PDB file of C-alpha atoms in Angstrom:
ATOM      1  CA  UNK A   1      22.567  25.799  16.238  1.00 93.00           C
ATOM      2  CA  UNK A   2      26.103  26.217  17.564  1.00 95.00           C
ATOM      3  CA  UNK A   3      26.494  28.792  20.354  1.00 96.00           C
ATOM      4  CA  UNK A   4      29.914  30.135  21.336  1.00 96.00           C
ATOM      5  CA  UNK A   5      30.611  32.597  24.168  1.00 96.00           C
ATOM      6  CA  UNK A   6      27.035  33.892  24.078  1.00 95.00           C
ATOM      7  CA  UNK A   7      26.288  36.452  26.811  1.00 92.00           C
ATOM      8  CA  UNK A   8      22.601  36.668  27.723  1.00 90.00           C
ATOM      9  CA  UNK A   9      23.119  39.185  30.570  1.00 88.00           C
ATOM     10  CA  UNK A  10      21.546  42.019  28.584  1.00 89.00           C
ATOM     11  CA  UNK A  11      18.175  40.264  28.371  1.00 88.00           C
ATOM     12  CA  UNK A  12      15.251  40.936  30.703  1.00 86.00           C
ATOM     13  CA  UNK A  13      15.138  38.643  33.737  1.00 80.00           C
ATOM     14  CA  UNK A  14      12.011  36.720  32.696  1.00 81.00           C
ATOM     15  CA  UNK A  15      12.744  36.703  28.954  1.00 86.00           C
ATOM     16  CA  UNK A  16      13.612  33.150  27.780  1.00 89.00           C
ATOM     17  CA  UNK A  17      17.091  32.905  26.327  1.00 91.00           C
ATOM     18  CA  UNK A  18      16.049  30.152  23.916  1.00 91.00           C
ATOM     19  CA  UNK A  19      12.812  29.144  22.216  1.00 88.00           C
ATOM     20  CA  UNK A  20      11.766  26.651  19.575  1.00 89.00           C
ATOM     21  CA  UNK A  21       9.552  27.231  16.552  1.00 81.00           C
ATOM     22  CA  UNK A  22      10.208  30.963  16.254  1.00 66.00           C
ATOM     23  CA  UNK A  23       8.134  32.594  13.484  1.00 57.00           C
ATOM     24  CA  UNK A  24       6.803  29.258  12.275  1.00 57.00           C
ATOM     25  CA  UNK A  25       3.705  27.147  12.699  1.00 62.00           C
ATOM     26  CA  UNK A  26       5.464  24.129  11.215  1.00 83.00           C
ATOM     27  CA  UNK A  27       5.801  21.205  13.614  1.00 89.00           C
ATOM     28  CA  UNK A  28       9.417  20.462  12.679  1.00 87.00           C
ATOM     29  CA  UNK A  29      10.513  23.955  13.754  1.00 87.00           C
ATOM     30  CA  UNK A  30       9.122  23.418  17.261  1.00 89.00           C
ATOM     31  CA  UNK A  31      10.564  19.918  17.679  1.00 93.00           C
ATOM     32  CA  UNK A  32      13.713  19.200  15.670  1.00 92.00           C
ATOM     33  CA  UNK A  33      16.201  22.073  16.221  1.00 93.00           C
ATOM     34  CA  UNK A  34      19.045  21.482  18.674  1.00 96.00           C
ATOM     35  CA  UNK A  35      21.383  23.965  20.353  1.00 96.00           C
ATOM     36  CA  UNK A  36      24.950  22.834  21.090  1.00 97.00           C
ATOM     37  CA  UNK A  37      28.013  24.389  22.721  1.00 97.00           C
ATOM     38  CA  UNK A  38      31.340  23.545  24.339  1.00 96.00           C
ATOM     39  CA  UNK A  39      31.347  26.520  26.722  1.00 96.00           C
ATOM     40  CA  UNK A  40      28.848  27.979  29.222  1.00 94.00           C
ATOM     41  CA  UNK A  41      26.518  29.487  26.587  1.00 95.00           C
ATOM     42  CA  UNK A  42      23.784  26.945  27.436  1.00 94.00           C
ATOM     43  CA  UNK A  43      23.963  27.333  31.202  1.00 91.00           C
ATOM     44  CA  UNK A  44      26.320  24.394  31.662  1.00 94.00           C
ATOM     45  CA  UNK A  45      24.579  21.983  29.296  1.00 96.00           C
ATOM     46  CA  UNK A  46      26.209  20.585  26.158  1.00 97.00           C
ATOM     47  CA  UNK A  47      22.941  20.361  24.200  1.00 97.00           C
ATOM     48  CA  UNK A  48      19.430  21.778  24.486  1.00 97.00           C
ATOM     49  CA  UNK A  49      16.530  20.058  22.743  1.00 97.00           C
ATOM     50  CA  UNK A  50      12.771  20.636  22.590  1.00 96.00           C
ATOM     51  CA  UNK A  51      10.839  19.175  25.526  1.00 96.00           C
ATOM     52  CA  UNK A  52       8.368  17.796  22.976  1.00 96.00           C
ATOM     53  CA  UNK A  53      11.039  15.117  22.437  1.00 97.00           C
ATOM     54  CA  UNK A  54      10.310  13.833  25.930  1.00 97.00           C
ATOM     55  CA  UNK A  55      12.120  10.565  25.301  1.00 97.00           C
ATOM     56  CA  UNK A  56      15.397  12.400  25.834  1.00 98.00           C
ATOM     57  CA  UNK A  57      14.320  13.002  29.440  1.00 97.00           C
ATOM     58  CA  UNK A  58      14.361   9.204  29.800  1.00 95.00           C
ATOM     59  CA  UNK A  59      17.900   9.291  28.352  1.00 96.00           C
ATOM     60  CA  UNK A  60      19.233  11.716  30.981  1.00 96.00           C
ATOM     61  CA  UNK A  61      18.222  15.198  29.827  1.00 98.00           C
ATOM     62  CA  UNK A  62      16.405  17.455  32.309  1.00 97.00           C
ATOM     63  CA  UNK A  63      13.665  20.068  32.011  1.00 96.00           C
ATOM     64  CA  UNK A  64      15.057  23.611  31.967  1.00 94.00           C
ATOM     65  CA  UNK A  65      13.392  26.439  33.857  1.00 89.00           C
ATOM     66  CA  UNK A  66      11.016  28.199  31.452  1.00 86.00           C
ATOM     67  CA  UNK A  67      12.532  31.553  32.443  1.00 78.00           C
ATOM     68  CA  UNK A  68      15.784  30.393  30.843  1.00 82.00           C
ATOM     69  CA  UNK A  69      14.578  28.296  27.908  1.00 88.00           C
ATOM     70  CA  UNK A  70      11.010  27.782  26.712  1.00 85.00           C
ATOM     71  CA  UNK A  71       9.827  24.155  26.307  1.00 91.00           C
ATOM     72  CA  UNK A  72      13.356  22.764  26.508  1.00 96.00           C
ATOM     73  CA  UNK A  73      15.434  19.906  27.898  1.00 97.00           C
ATOM     74  CA  UNK A  74      19.072  20.409  28.856  1.00 97.00           C
ATOM     75  CA  UNK A  75      21.485  17.560  28.172  1.00 98.00           C
ATOM     76  CA  UNK A  76      24.987  16.890  29.470  1.00 97.00           C
ATOM     77  CA  UNK A  77      25.430  14.593  26.470  1.00 96.00           C
ATOM     78  CA  UNK A  78      25.977  15.727  22.871  1.00 96.00           C
ATOM     79  CA  UNK A  79      23.105  15.549  20.372  1.00 98.00           C
ATOM     80  CA  UNK A  80      23.556  15.680  16.605  1.00 97.00           C
ATOM     81  CA  UNK A  81      21.484  15.510  13.422  1.00 96.00           C
ATOM     82  CA  UNK A  82      20.841  12.298  11.533  1.00 97.00           C
ATOM     83  CA  UNK A  83      19.745  12.877   7.919  1.00 94.00           C
ATOM     84  CA  UNK A  84      18.501  10.434   5.322  1.00 92.00           C
ATOM     85  CA  UNK A  85      18.470  11.728   1.740  1.00 89.00           C
ATOM     86  CA  UNK A  86      16.298  10.025  -0.840  1.00 85.00           C
ATOM     87  CA  UNK A  87      12.731   9.560  -2.069  1.00 86.00           C
ATOM     88  CA  UNK A  88       9.625   9.729   0.104  1.00 89.00           C
ATOM     89  CA  UNK A  89       9.125   6.302   1.680  1.00 90.00           C
ATOM     90  CA  UNK A  90       6.429   7.311   4.131  1.00 93.00           C
ATOM     91  CA  UNK A  91       7.002   7.541   7.867  1.00 95.00           C
ATOM     92  CA  UNK A  92      10.223   5.908   9.096  1.00 96.00           C
ATOM     93  CA  UNK A  93      10.929   4.681  12.617  1.00 97.00           C
ATOM     94  CA  UNK A  94      14.109   5.456  14.570  1.00 98.00           C
ATOM     95  CA  UNK A  95      14.686   3.279  17.626  1.00 98.00           C
ATOM     96  CA  UNK A  96      17.228   3.909  20.354  1.00 98.00           C
ATOM     97  CA  UNK A  97      18.071   6.282  23.229  1.00 98.00           C
ATOM     98  CA  UNK A  98      15.783   9.308  23.246  1.00 98.00           C
ATOM     99  CA  UNK A  99      12.818   7.573  21.637  1.00 98.00           C
ATOM    100  CA  UNK A 100      11.805   4.877  24.135  1.00 97.00           C
ATOM    101  CA  UNK A 101       8.462   6.474  25.028  1.00 98.00           C
ATOM    102  CA  UNK A 102       4.857   6.252  23.846  1.00 98.00           C
ATOM    103  CA  UNK A 103       4.125   8.439  20.819  1.00 98.00           C
ATOM    104  CA  UNK A 104       2.539  11.832  21.382  1.00 97.00           C
ATOM    105  CA  UNK A 105       0.436  12.383  18.260  1.00 97.00           C
ATOM    106  CA  UNK A 106      -0.631  15.924  19.161  1.00 96.00           C
ATOM    107  CA  UNK A 107       0.908  18.987  17.495  1.00 93.00           C
ATOM    108  CA  UNK A 108       3.825  19.599  17.295  1.00 93.00           C
ATOM    109  CA  UNK A 109       5.319  16.251  18.388  1.00 95.00           C
ATOM    110  CA  UNK A 110       3.182  14.187  15.990  1.00 96.00           C
ATOM    111  CA  UNK A 111       4.967  10.978  16.972  1.00 97.00           C
ATOM    112  CA  UNK A 112       8.493  12.373  16.615  1.00 97.00           C
ATOM    113  CA  UNK A 113       9.077  11.931  20.357  1.00 97.00           C
ATOM    114  CA  UNK A 114       8.841   8.160  19.858  1.00 98.00           C
ATOM    115  CA  UNK A 115      11.125   8.093  16.817  1.00 98.00           C
ATOM    116  CA  UNK A 116       8.690   8.665  13.950  1.00 98.00           C
ATOM    117  CA  UNK A 117      10.635  10.389  11.170  1.00 97.00           C
ATOM    118  CA  UNK A 118       8.597  12.232   8.552  1.00 95.00           C
ATOM    119  CA  UNK A 119       9.611  13.243   5.039  1.00 92.00           C
ATOM    120  CA  UNK A 120      10.578  16.876   4.395  1.00 89.00           C
ATOM    121  CA  UNK A 121       9.379  17.751   0.888  1.00 85.00           C
ATOM    122  CA  UNK A 122      11.296  21.026   0.867  1.00 81.00           C
ATOM    123  CA  UNK A 123      14.726  19.484   1.514  1.00 80.00           C
ATOM    124  CA  UNK A 124      13.786  16.129  -0.037  1.00 83.00           C
ATOM    125  CA  UNK A 125      14.860  13.965   2.868  1.00 87.00           C
ATOM    126  CA  UNK A 126      14.390  12.930   6.479  1.00 93.00           C
ATOM    127  CA  UNK A 127      15.913  14.306   9.664  1.00 94.00           C
ATOM    128  CA  UNK A 128      15.997  13.513  13.361  1.00 97.00           C
ATOM    129  CA  UNK A 129      18.263  13.838  16.408  1.00 98.00           C
ATOM    130  CA  UNK A 130      20.547  11.259  18.003  1.00 98.00           C
ATOM    131  CA  UNK A 131      22.884  11.040  20.986  1.00 98.00           C
ATOM    132  CA  UNK A 132      26.555  10.773  20.096  1.00 98.00           C
ATOM    133  CA  UNK A 133      28.110   7.389  20.870  1.00 98.00           C
ATOM    134  CA  UNK A 134      24.818   5.470  20.983  1.00 98.00           C
ATOM    135  CA  UNK A 135      23.243   2.638  18.973  1.00 98.00           C
ATOM    136  CA  UNK A 136      20.163   3.171  16.792  1.00 98.00           C
ATOM    137  CA  UNK A 137      18.033   1.234  14.335  1.00 98.00           C
ATOM    138  CA  UNK A 138      16.102   2.764  11.432  1.00 96.00           C
ATOM    139  CA  UNK A 139      13.189   0.889   9.898  1.00 95.00           C
ATOM    140  CA  UNK A 140      10.819   1.669   7.045  1.00 92.00           C
ATOM    141  CA  UNK A 141       9.789   0.842   3.487  1.00 86.00           C
ATOM    142  CA  UNK A 142      13.155   1.134   1.777  1.00 74.00           C
ATOM    143  CA  UNK A 143      12.367  -1.331  -1.020  1.00 66.00           C
ATOM    144  CA  UNK A 144      12.204  -0.602  -4.745  1.00 61.00           C
ATOM    145  CA  UNK A 145      14.715  -0.961  -7.592  1.00 58.00           C
ATOM    146  CA  UNK A 146      14.976   2.794  -8.211  1.00 58.00           C
ATOM    147  CA  UNK A 147      15.573   3.807  -4.615  1.00 67.00           C
ATOM    148  CA  UNK A 148      18.992   4.816  -3.358  1.00 77.00           C
ATOM    149  CA  UNK A 149      19.657   6.438  -0.011  1.00 81.00           C
ATOM    150  CA  UNK A 150      22.344   8.536   1.627  1.00 87.00           C
ATOM    151  CA  UNK A 151      22.612   8.437   5.422  1.00 91.00           C
ATOM    152  CA  UNK A 152      24.415  11.402   6.989  1.00 93.00           C
ATOM    153  CA  UNK A 153      25.417  11.868  10.633  1.00 96.00           C
ATOM    154  CA  UNK A 154      26.226  15.394  11.863  1.00 95.00           C
ATOM    155  CA  UNK A 155      29.048  17.096   9.903  1.00 91.00           C
ATOM    156  CA  UNK A 156      32.853  17.401  10.016  1.00 93.00           C
ATOM    157  CA  UNK A 157      32.691  21.090  10.994  1.00 92.00           C
ATOM    158  CA  UNK A 158      31.218  20.174  14.383  1.00 93.00           C
ATOM    159  CA  UNK A 159      33.692  17.329  14.796  1.00 94.00           C
ATOM    160  CA  UNK A 160      36.582  19.715  14.215  1.00 94.00           C
ATOM    161  CA  UNK A 161      35.101  22.379  16.472  1.00 95.00           C
ATOM    162  CA  UNK A 162      34.566  20.034  19.408  1.00 95.00           C
ATOM    163  CA  UNK A 163      37.885  18.297  18.827  1.00 95.00           C
ATOM    164  CA  UNK A 164      36.313  14.843  18.707  1.00 94.00           C
ATOM    165  CA  UNK A 165      35.128  12.666  15.854  1.00 96.00           C
ATOM    166  CA  UNK A 166      31.580  11.870  16.979  1.00 96.00           C
ATOM    167  CA  UNK A 167      30.177   8.466  16.067  1.00 98.00           C
ATOM    168  CA  UNK A 168      26.954   6.447  16.210  1.00 98.00           C
ATOM    169  CA  UNK A 169      26.176   2.850  15.299  1.00 98.00           C
ATOM    170  CA  UNK A 170      23.168   2.508  13.000  1.00 98.00           C
ATOM    171  CA  UNK A 171      21.332  -0.597  11.828  1.00 96.00           C
ATOM    172  CA  UNK A 172      19.260  -0.259   8.636  1.00 89.00           C
ATOM    173  CA  UNK A 173      17.618  -3.121   6.750  1.00 80.00           C
ATOM    174  CA  UNK A 174      19.366  -5.717   8.872  1.00 84.00           C
ATOM    175  CA  UNK A 175      22.826  -4.259   8.195  1.00 89.00           C
ATOM    176  CA  UNK A 176      24.903  -2.401  10.766  1.00 95.00           C
ATOM    177  CA  UNK A 177      27.218   0.503  10.008  1.00 95.00           C
ATOM    178  CA  UNK A 178      29.228   3.044  11.945  1.00 97.00           C
ATOM    179  CA  UNK A 179      28.717   6.681  11.037  1.00 97.00           C
ATOM    180  CA  UNK A 180      31.284   9.363  11.868  1.00 97.00           C
ATOM    181  CA  UNK A 181      31.276  13.139  11.727  1.00 96.00           C
ATOM    182  CA  UNK A 182      34.432  12.900   9.623  1.00 95.00           C
ATOM    183  CA  UNK A 183      32.806  10.712   6.933  1.00 93.00           C
ATOM    184  CA  UNK A 184      33.283  11.890   3.347  1.00 88.00           C
ATOM    185  CA  UNK A 185      30.182  13.686   2.095  1.00 83.00           C
ATOM    186  CA  UNK A 186      31.551  15.448  -0.974  1.00 78.00           C
ATOM    187  CA  UNK A 187      28.809  13.784  -3.018  1.00 73.00           C
ATOM    188  CA  UNK A 188      26.015  15.300  -0.902  1.00 79.00           C
ATOM    189  CA  UNK A 189      24.537  18.580  -2.133  1.00 73.00           C
ATOM    190  CA  UNK A 190      23.975  21.454   0.255  1.00 64.00           C
ATOM    191  CA  UNK A 191      20.442  21.952   1.626  1.00 56.00           C
ATOM    192  CA  UNK A 192      19.431  18.528   0.356  1.00 52.00           C
ATOM    193  CA  UNK A 193      18.992  19.723  -3.222  1.00 48.00           C
ATOM    194  CA  UNK A 194      18.162  16.798  -5.553  1.00 52.00           C
ATOM    195  CA  UNK A 195      17.367  14.744  -2.452  1.00 52.00           C
ATOM    196  CA  UNK A 196      20.879  15.185  -1.117  1.00 58.00           C
ATOM    197  CA  UNK A 197      22.333  13.491  -4.176  1.00 58.00           C
ATOM    198  CA  UNK A 198      24.202  15.886  -6.462  1.00 60.00           C
ATOM    199  CA  UNK A 199      23.018  15.867 -10.074  1.00 56.00           C
ATOM    200  CA  UNK A 200      26.365  15.695 -11.869  1.00 47.00           C
TER     201      UNK A 200
END
């Protein structure tokens, strides 16, 4: 979620400005959203992430007062989405900054705090969060002759908005690649329809 010039002054003093998992009992809704800004909308932070992803505290994020944001970590660094579109290959593992902790298997973390990435059957793909400018490795059962994958980092809209072309280095299957917010994604369907791969 991108916040711009948001004024929370009209809210009650003890009413949290932000919360995760609103109107949903689904684990992903309580763990995977991220709030980002380039102004003071997030109380001076650049990103706010769920405290259930406690590995980001090891990477420099700090716990926010619950009166300001419920179950949240504030980060001076920028966080972005990492998506993998394709068939269900079971649970994947993302290694790198933000995930160097022991897995919490209780709801709603369910291992996501330690980099476990679970398949989303609604959007037909995988999703997690990463820190801009960092190195990550993704492992899993990617084999099979009929399997093709699309890896997507953030989006060009955010790159344009923040005035910087964000980048991460990702290693998958023993091969390293650099992903940028400006990468061409004209072949990726919106909302992950057809597993992110357009059917045309």
